[in-house]
XYZ file of C-alpha atoms in Angstrom:
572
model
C -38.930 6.845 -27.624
C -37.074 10.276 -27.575
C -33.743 11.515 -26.072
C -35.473 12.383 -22.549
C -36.954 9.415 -22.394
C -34.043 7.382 -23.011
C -32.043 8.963 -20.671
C -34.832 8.720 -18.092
C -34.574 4.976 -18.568
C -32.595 3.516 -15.970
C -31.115 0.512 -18.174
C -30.396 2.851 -20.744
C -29.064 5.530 -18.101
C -27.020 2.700 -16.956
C -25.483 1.508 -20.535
C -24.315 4.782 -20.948
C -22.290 5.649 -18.087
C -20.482 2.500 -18.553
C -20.307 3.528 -22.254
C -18.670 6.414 -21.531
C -16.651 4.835 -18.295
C -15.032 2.661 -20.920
C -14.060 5.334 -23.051
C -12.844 7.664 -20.703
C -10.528 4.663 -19.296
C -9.155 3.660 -22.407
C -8.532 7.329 -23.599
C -6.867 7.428 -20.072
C -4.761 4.400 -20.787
C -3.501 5.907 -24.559
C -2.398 9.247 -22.996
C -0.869 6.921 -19.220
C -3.422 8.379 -17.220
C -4.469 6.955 -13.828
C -8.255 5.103 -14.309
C -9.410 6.654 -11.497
C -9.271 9.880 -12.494
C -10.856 9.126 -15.763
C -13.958 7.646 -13.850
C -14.444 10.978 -11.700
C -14.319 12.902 -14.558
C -16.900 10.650 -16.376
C -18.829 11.374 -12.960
C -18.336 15.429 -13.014
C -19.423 15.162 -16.651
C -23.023 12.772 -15.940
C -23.273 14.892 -12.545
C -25.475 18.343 -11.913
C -22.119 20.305 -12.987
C -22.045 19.377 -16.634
C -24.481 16.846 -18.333
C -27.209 16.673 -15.336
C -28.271 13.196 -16.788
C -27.477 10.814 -13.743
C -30.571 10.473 -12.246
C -29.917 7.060 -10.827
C -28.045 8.619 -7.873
C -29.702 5.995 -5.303
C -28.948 2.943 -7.414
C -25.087 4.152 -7.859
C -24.696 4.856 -4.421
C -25.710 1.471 -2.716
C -23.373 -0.201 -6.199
C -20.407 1.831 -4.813
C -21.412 1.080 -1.168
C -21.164 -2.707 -2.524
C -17.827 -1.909 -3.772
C -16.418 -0.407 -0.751
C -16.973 -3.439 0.986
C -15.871 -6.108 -0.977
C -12.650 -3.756 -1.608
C -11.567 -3.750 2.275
C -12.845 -7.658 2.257
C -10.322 -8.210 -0.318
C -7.691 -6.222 1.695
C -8.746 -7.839 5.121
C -8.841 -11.123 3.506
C -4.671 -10.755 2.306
C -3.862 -9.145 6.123
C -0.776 -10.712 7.611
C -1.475 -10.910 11.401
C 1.935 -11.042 12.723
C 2.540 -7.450 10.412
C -0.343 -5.794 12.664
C 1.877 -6.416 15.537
C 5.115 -4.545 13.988
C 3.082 -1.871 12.602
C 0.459 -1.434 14.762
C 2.495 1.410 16.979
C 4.025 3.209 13.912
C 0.067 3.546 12.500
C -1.615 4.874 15.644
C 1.423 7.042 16.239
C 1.269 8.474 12.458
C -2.382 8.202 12.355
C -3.424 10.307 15.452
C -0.395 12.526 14.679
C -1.303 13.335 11.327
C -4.986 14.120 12.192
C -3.410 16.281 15.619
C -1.087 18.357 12.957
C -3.522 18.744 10.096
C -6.354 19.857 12.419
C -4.086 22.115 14.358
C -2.375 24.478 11.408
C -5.321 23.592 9.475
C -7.811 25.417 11.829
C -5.195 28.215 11.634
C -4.940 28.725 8.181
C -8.612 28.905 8.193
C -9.229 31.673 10.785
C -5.849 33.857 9.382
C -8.673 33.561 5.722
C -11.114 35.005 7.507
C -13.371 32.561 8.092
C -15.831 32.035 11.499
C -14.305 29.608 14.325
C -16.747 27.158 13.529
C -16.167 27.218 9.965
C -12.551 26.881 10.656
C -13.303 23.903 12.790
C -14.995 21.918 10.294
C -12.818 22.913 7.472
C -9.725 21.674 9.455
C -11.260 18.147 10.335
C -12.088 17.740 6.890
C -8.779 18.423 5.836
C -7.760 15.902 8.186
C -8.876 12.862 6.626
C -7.836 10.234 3.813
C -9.749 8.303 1.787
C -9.025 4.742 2.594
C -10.918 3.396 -0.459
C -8.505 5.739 -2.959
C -5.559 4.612 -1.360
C -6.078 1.064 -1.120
C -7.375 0.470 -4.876
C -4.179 2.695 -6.111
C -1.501 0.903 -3.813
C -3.322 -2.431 -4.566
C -3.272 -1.756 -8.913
C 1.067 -0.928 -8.132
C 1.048 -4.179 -5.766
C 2.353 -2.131 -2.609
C -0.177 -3.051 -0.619
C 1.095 -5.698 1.154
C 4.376 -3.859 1.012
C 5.547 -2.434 4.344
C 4.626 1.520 3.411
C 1.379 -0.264 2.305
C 0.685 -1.733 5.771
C 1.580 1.210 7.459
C -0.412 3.374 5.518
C -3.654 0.585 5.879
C -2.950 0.867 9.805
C -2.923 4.773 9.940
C -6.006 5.150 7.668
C -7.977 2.895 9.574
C -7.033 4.643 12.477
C -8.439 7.858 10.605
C -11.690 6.310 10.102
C -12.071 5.533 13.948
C -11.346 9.429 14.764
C -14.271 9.330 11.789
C -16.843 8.292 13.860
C -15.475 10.372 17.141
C -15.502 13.537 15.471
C -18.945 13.101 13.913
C -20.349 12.159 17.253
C -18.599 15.368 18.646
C -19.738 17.849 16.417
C -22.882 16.947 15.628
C -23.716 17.160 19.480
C -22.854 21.092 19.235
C -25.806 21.052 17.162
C -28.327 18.893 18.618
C -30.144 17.886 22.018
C -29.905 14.855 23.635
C -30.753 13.234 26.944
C -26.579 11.480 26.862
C -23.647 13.142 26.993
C -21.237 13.216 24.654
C -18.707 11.387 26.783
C -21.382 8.977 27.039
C -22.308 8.459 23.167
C -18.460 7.687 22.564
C -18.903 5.161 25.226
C -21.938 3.657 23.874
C -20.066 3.481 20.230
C -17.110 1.613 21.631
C -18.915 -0.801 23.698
C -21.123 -1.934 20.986
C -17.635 -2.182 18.695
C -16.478 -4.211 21.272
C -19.057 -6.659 21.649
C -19.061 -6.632 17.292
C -15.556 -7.700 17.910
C -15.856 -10.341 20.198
C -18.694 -12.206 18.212
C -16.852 -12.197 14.931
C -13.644 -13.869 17.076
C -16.046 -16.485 18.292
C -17.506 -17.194 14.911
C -13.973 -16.928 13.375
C -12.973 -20.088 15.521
C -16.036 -22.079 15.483
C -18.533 -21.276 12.847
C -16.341 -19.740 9.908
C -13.976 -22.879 9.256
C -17.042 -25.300 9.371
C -19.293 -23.247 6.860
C -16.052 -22.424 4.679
C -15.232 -26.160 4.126
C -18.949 -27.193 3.479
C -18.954 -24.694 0.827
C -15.607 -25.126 -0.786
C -17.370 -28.128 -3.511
C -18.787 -25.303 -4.979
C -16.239 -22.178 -5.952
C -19.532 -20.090 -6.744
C -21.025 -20.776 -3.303
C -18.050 -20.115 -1.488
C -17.697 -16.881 -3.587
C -21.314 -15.512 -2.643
C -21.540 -16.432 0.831
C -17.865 -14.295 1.113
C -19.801 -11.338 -1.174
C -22.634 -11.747 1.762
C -20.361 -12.264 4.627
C -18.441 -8.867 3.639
C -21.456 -6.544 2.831
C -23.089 -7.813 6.084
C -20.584 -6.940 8.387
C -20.338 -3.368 6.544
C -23.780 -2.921 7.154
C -23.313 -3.920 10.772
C -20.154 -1.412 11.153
C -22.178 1.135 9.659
C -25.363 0.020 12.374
C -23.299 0.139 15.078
C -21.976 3.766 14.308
C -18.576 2.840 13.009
C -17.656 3.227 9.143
C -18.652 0.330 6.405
C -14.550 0.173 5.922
C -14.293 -0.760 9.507
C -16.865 -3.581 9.381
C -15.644 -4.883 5.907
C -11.934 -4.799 7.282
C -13.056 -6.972 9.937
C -15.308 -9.493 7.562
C -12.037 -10.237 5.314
C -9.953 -10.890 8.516
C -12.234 -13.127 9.613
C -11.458 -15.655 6.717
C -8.163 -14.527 6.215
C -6.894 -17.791 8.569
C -8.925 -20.228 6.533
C -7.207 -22.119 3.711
C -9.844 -21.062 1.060
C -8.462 -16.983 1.220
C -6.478 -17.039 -2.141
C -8.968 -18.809 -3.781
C -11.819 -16.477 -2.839
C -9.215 -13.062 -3.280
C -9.096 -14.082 -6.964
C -12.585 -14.615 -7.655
C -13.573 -11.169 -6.106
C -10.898 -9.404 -7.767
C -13.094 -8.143 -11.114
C -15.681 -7.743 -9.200
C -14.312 -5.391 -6.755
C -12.850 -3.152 -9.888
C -16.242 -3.281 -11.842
C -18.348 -2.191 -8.082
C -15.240 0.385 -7.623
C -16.209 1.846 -11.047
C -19.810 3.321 -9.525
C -17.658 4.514 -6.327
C -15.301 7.250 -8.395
C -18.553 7.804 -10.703
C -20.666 8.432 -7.299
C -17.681 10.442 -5.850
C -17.519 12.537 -9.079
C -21.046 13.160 -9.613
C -20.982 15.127 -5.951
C -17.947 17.276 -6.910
C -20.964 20.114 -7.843
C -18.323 22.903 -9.127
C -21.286 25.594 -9.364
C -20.596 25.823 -5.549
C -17.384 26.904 -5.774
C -17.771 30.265 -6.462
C -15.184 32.638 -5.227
C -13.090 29.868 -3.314
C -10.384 29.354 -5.866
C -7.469 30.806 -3.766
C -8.443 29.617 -0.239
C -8.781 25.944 -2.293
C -5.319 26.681 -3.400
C -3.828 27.404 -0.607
C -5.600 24.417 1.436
C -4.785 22.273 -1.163
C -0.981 23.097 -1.145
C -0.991 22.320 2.975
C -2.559 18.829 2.659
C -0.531 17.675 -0.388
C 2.323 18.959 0.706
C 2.299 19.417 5.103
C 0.569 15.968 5.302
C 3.428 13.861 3.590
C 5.796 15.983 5.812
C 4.354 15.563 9.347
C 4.332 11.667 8.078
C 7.752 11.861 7.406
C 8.695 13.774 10.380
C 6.795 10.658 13.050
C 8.182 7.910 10.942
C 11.785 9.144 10.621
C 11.939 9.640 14.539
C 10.770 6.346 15.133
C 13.766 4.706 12.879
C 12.000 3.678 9.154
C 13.833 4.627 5.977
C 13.128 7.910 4.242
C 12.196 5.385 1.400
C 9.186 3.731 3.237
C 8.280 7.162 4.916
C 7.918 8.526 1.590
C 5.633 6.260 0.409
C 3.362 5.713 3.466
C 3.328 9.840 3.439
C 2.244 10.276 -0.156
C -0.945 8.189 1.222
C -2.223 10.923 3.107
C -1.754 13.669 0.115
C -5.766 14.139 -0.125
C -8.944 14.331 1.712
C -11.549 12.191 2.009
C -15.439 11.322 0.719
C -16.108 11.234 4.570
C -14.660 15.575 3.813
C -18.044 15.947 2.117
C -20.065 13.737 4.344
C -18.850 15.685 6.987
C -19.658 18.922 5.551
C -22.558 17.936 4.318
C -23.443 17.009 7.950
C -22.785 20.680 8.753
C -24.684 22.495 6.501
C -27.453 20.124 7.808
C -27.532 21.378 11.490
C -26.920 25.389 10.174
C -23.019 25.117 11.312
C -22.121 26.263 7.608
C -22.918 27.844 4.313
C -22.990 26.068 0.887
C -19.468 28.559 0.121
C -17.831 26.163 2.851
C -18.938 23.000 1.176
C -17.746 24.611 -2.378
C -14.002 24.983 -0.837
C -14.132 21.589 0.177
C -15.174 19.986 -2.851
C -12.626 22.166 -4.730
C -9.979 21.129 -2.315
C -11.043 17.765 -3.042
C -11.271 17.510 -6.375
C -7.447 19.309 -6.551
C -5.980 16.608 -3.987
C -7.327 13.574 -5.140
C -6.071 14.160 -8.563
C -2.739 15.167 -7.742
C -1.822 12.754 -5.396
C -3.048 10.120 -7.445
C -0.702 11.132 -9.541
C 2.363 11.744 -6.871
C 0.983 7.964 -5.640
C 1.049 6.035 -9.078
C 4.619 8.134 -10.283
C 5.807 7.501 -6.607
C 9.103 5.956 -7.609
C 9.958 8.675 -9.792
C 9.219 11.647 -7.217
C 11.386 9.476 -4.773
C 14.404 9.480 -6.924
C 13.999 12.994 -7.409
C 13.479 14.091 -4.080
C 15.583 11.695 -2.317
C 18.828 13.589 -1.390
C 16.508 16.670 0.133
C 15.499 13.283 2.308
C 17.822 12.524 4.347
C 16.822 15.107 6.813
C 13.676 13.522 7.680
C 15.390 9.986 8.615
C 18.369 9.080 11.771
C 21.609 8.613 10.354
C 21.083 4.814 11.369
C 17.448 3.837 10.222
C 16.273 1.305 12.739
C 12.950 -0.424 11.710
C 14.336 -2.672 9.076
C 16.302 -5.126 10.433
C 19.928 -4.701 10.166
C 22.716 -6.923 11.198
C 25.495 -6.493 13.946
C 28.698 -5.619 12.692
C 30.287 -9.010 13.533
C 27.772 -10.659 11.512
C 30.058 -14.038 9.724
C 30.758 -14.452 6.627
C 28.337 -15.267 3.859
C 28.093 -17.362 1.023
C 25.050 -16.115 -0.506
C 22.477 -13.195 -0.754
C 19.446 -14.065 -1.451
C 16.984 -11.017 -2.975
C 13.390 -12.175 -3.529
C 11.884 -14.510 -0.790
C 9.186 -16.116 -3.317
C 8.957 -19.885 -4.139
C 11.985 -19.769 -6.361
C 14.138 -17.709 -3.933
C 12.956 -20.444 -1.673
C 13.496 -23.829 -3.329
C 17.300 -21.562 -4.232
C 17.878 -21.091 -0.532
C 16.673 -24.958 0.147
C 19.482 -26.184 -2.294
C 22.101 -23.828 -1.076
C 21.227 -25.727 2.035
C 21.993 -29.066 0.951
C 25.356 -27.708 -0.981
C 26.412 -26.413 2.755
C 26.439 -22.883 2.041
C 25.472 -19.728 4.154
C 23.106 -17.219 2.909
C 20.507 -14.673 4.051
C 17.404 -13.745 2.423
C 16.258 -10.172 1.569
C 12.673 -8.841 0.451
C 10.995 -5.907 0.361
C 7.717 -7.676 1.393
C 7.693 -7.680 5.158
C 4.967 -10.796 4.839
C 7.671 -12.668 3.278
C 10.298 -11.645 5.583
C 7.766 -13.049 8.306
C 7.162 -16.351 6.736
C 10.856 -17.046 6.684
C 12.021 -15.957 10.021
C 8.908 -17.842 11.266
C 10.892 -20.994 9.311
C 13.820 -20.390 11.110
C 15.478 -19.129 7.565
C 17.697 -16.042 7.834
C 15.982 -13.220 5.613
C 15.861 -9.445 6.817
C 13.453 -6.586 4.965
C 15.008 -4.738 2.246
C 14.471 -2.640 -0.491
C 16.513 -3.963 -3.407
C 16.445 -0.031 -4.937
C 17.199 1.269 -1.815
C 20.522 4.179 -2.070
C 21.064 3.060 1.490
C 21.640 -0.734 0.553
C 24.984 -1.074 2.148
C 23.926 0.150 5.761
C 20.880 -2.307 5.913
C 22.662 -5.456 4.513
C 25.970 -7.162 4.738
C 27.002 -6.593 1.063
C 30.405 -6.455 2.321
C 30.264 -9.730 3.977
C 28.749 -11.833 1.036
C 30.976 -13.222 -1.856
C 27.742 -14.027 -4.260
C 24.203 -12.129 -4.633
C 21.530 -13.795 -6.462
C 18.199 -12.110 -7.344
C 14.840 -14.251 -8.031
C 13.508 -10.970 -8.871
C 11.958 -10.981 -12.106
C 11.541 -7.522 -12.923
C 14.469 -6.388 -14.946
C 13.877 -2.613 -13.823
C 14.586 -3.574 -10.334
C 17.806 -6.677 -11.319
C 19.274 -3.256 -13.221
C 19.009 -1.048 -10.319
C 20.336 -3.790 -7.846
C 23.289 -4.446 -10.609
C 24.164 -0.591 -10.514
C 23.574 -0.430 -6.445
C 26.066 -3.299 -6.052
C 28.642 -1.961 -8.426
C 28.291 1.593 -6.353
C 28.997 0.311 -3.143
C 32.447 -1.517 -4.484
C 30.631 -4.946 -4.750
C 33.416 -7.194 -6.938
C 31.432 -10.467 -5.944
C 29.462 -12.395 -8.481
C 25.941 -11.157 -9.355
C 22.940 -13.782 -11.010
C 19.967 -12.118 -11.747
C 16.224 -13.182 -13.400
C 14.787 -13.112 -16.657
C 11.677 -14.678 -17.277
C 11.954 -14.509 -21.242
C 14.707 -13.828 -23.662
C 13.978 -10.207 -24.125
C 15.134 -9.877 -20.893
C 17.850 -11.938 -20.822
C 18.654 -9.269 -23.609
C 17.859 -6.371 -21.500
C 20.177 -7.723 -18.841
C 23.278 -8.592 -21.251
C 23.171 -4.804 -22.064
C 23.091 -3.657 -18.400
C 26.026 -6.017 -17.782
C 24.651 -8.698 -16.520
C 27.453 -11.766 -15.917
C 25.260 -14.435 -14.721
C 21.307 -15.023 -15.739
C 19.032 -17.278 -14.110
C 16.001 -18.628 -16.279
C 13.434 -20.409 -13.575
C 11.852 -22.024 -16.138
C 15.194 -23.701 -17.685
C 17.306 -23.463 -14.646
C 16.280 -25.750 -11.359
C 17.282 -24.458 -8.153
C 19.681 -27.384 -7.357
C 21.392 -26.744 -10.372
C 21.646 -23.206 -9.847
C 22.900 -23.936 -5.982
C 25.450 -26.570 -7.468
C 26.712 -23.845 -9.788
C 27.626 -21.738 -6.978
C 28.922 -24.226 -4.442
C 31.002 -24.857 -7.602
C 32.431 -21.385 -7.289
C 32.498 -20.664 -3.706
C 34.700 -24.294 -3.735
C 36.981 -22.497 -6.248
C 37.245 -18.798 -4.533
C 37.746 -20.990 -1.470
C 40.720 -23.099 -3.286
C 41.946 -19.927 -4.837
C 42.321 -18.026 -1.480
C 44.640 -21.310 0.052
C 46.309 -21.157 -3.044
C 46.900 -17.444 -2.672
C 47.774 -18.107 1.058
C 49.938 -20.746 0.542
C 51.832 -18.378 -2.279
C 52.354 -15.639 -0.040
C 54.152 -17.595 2.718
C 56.166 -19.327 0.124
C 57.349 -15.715 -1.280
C 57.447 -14.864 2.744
C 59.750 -17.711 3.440
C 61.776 -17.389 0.641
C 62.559 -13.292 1.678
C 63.181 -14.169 4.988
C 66.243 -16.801 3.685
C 67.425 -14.447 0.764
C 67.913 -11.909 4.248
C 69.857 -14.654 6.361
């Protein structure tokens, strides 16, 4: 068998795309690159532009079709229902602003380059959109998702993906005859999402916890009839003219209120990232750079307005409506790059005659340049925060709003509580039973829920959040414990605290004795181990102290009318 045969052989086609997925990764991981950029350069390189030896393009598509589904499953699946109703407004505000603003100046830039008005029109709409399947598998591998800039950002690109399927309809009825109206094909979509709606509530409260439980003997059952369950309602989405991510979405919140959703999220886990893998390979394979051609500075400059005016006109929406310039940051960094549904669309255009194959070369350049850089301004998100942070402030109201603050006459504290988890809650349970005040303080808003809804005080925080002091009442508290286990973050609260004059006592977590190390150095005064220390004992140790400061303040008290008394008889 020689080379052309080999390659022609779809097992052997196969084995060596993973081959060289695998070593593109791992070269990735030696040099701290993101995988996902790896994979679509494995897919440039095994696409038309380089190698031209992918021949399997059918086969990898309906692989990362797979993937996309059980991806927004998984995400569906985790969803917190009561966070849909506090973010809801923020995403549909940010959403449909973003794609107004983007669509807007980015029609403009396009006709000030010279380019026709229709031309312009579909270059601005594909500037317009994210891709939700990017996003969510980078803010899921940094555990954000379920962070609140992660559900914001879920809300607004879902959002996206409806104005998807409205702007498809739309143009590709300036290209075609039909017996409806447009006005009337929108209509028809909508009312056929509706009805897809209503029969996955009815079989989410009486078919989907029956089936669910008759399955959960067998772990592998359960785990294939939620593969089938997820791809099925993609395929339905995509049927009933909305996206695969929409009907997916929908498939994972349908089981996300049955008991079994953990188990099945952990099972699917590898293989969502092994079906992902054919996605960024697919999406790289189309990124044909032959067609780019003379577009380098119009990419440039197109590029430069979505990575940079997209974060902006985030940060603009979400600072008026009260969120931190933290969390506006990070939801605005989501929206730094366009979309597969950028090519769809413009592949949609060439199809009716709207536009030339230079048009679809821009794209794909612009593309290629924002879904590598803000994967990079996504994954190093932190960092860029910290450095941009003070040029901020001007994008968020003096008094951020959206996370929860206190009132001003707020009483006294014993405690503060950072990390709502099972140890921060078995801590606040025995702080309880010692009779001592506290609050609770996460920056996982599904947390934060979970205790309110227990009637336990906890508000939504950032623990390396500048602002600290105008969100929480560190001036109120005499003791701050974090359950926190990562000593990056224990450090940053230690040197937060310290900043804004805290001269309480501080306990932090370490999970192993190179930590406890790591802490000692940062000047750490009190360490909690979970695994040695029980959360009685660690409540008893500072009912202990608060029973001291409290004796010491009498004392004090008692002292100064003494030395009172005795100046006012030294003056008779």
């Amino acid at each position: 068998m020689n080379l052309s045969e080999l390659i022609n052989n779809q097992f052997y086609e196969f084995a060596l795309i993973i081959f060289l997925a695998t070593l593109a990764g791992a070269i990735g991981r030696v040099l701290r690159q993101p995988l996902i950029v790896s994979f679509i350069a494995v897919g440039i390189l095994v696409g038309p532009s380089v190698l031209n030896i992918l021949n399997s393009e059918h086969e990898i598509d309906l692989l990362a079709e797979m993937g996309i589904a059980i991806l927004l499953f998984v995400v569906g699946l985790k969803l917190d229902i009561n966070l849909i109703k506090s973010t809801g407004k923020v995403a549909l505000m940010t959403g449909l602003g973003q794609v107004i603003f983007t669509s807007v100046f980015g029609f403009g830039i396009a006709m000030a380059l010279g380019f026709e008005w229709l031309e312009s029109l579909y270059v601005a709409v594909a500037l317009t959109f994210s891709s939700t399947i990017i996003i969510v598998k980078l803010l899921s591998d940094k555990k954000e998702i379920d962070m609140l800039h992660g559900q914001i950002a879920l809300g607004f690109l879902i959002v996206q993906d409806i104005v998807v399927v409205v702007v498809m309809i739309v143009l590709s009825a300036l290209g075609a005859e039909s017996d409806r109206s447009v006005g009337m094909d929108l209509l028809f979509v909508f009312g056929k999402g509706i009805a897809m709606f209503a029969v996955v509530a009815v079989l989410m409260k009486y078919v989907i916890p029956r089936v669910t439980k008759q399955l959960a003997d067998s772990q592998e059952l359960l785990v294939l009839f939620s593969i089938g369950w997820a791809i099925l309602l993609a395929a339905l989405g995509d049927f009933l003219g909305f996206s695969k991510e929409v009907g997916a979405f929908l498939a994972g919140i349908s089981l996300a209120s049955t008991q079994y959703r953990e188990v099945i999220s952990g099972r699917l886990t590898s293989v969502r990232d092994f079906l992902l893998l054919f996605f960024f390979l697919d999406l790289g394979s189309q990124l044909n750079l032959g067609l780019m051609g003379e577009q380098i500075v119009p990419s440039i400059i197109f590029s430069v307005f979505v990575l940079v005016g997209n974060p902006i006109i985030v940060l603009i929406i979400m600072g008026i409506m009260g969120y931190h310039k933290r969390t506006s940051f990070k939801a605005g960094l989501t929206v730094a790059q366009i979309s597969e549904f950028s090519l769809i669309l413009i592949n949609m255009g060439m199809g009716v005659g709207h536009i030339d194959e230079e048009t679809l070369g821009l794209v794909t350049l612009v593309g290629l340049i924002t879904i590598t850089l803000s994967t990079y301004m996504i994954m190093f998100s932190d960092q860029l925060f910290d450095w941009l942070s003070p040029m901020l402030s001007i994008f968020e109201k003096k008094k951020p709003t959206q996370a929860k603050e206190l009132e001003d006459d707020t009483e006294k504290l014993d405690v503060l509580i950072f990390g709502l988890g099972r140890y921060g809650k078995r801590i606040a349970t025995a702080l309880e039973e010692c009779n001592l005040k506290y609050i609770g303080a996460d920056i996982d808003p599904a947390l934060v829920n979970n205790w309110t809804e227990h009637d336990l005080n906890a508000v939504y925080c950032d623990a390396e959040d500048p602002d600290l002091g105008e969100v929480l009442p560190v001036k109120k508290v005499s003791n701050v414990i974090s359950t926190i286990s990562d000593v990056k973050v224990n450090i940053a609260l230690m040197k937060l605290l310290r900043h804004q004059n805290f001269d309480g006592r501080i306990a932090v977590t370490a999970n192993n004795d190179d930590t406890v190390q790591m802490l000692k150095e940062a000047g750490a005064e009190y360490i909690l181990e979970p695994y040695k220390d029980s959360a009685k004992k660690v409540a008893e140790m500072f009912s202990h102290k608060v029973e001291k400061d409290e004796r010491e303040e009498e004392q004090q008290e008692k002292d100064n009318e003494e030395a009172k008394s005795r100046k006012e008889d030294d003056a008779a």
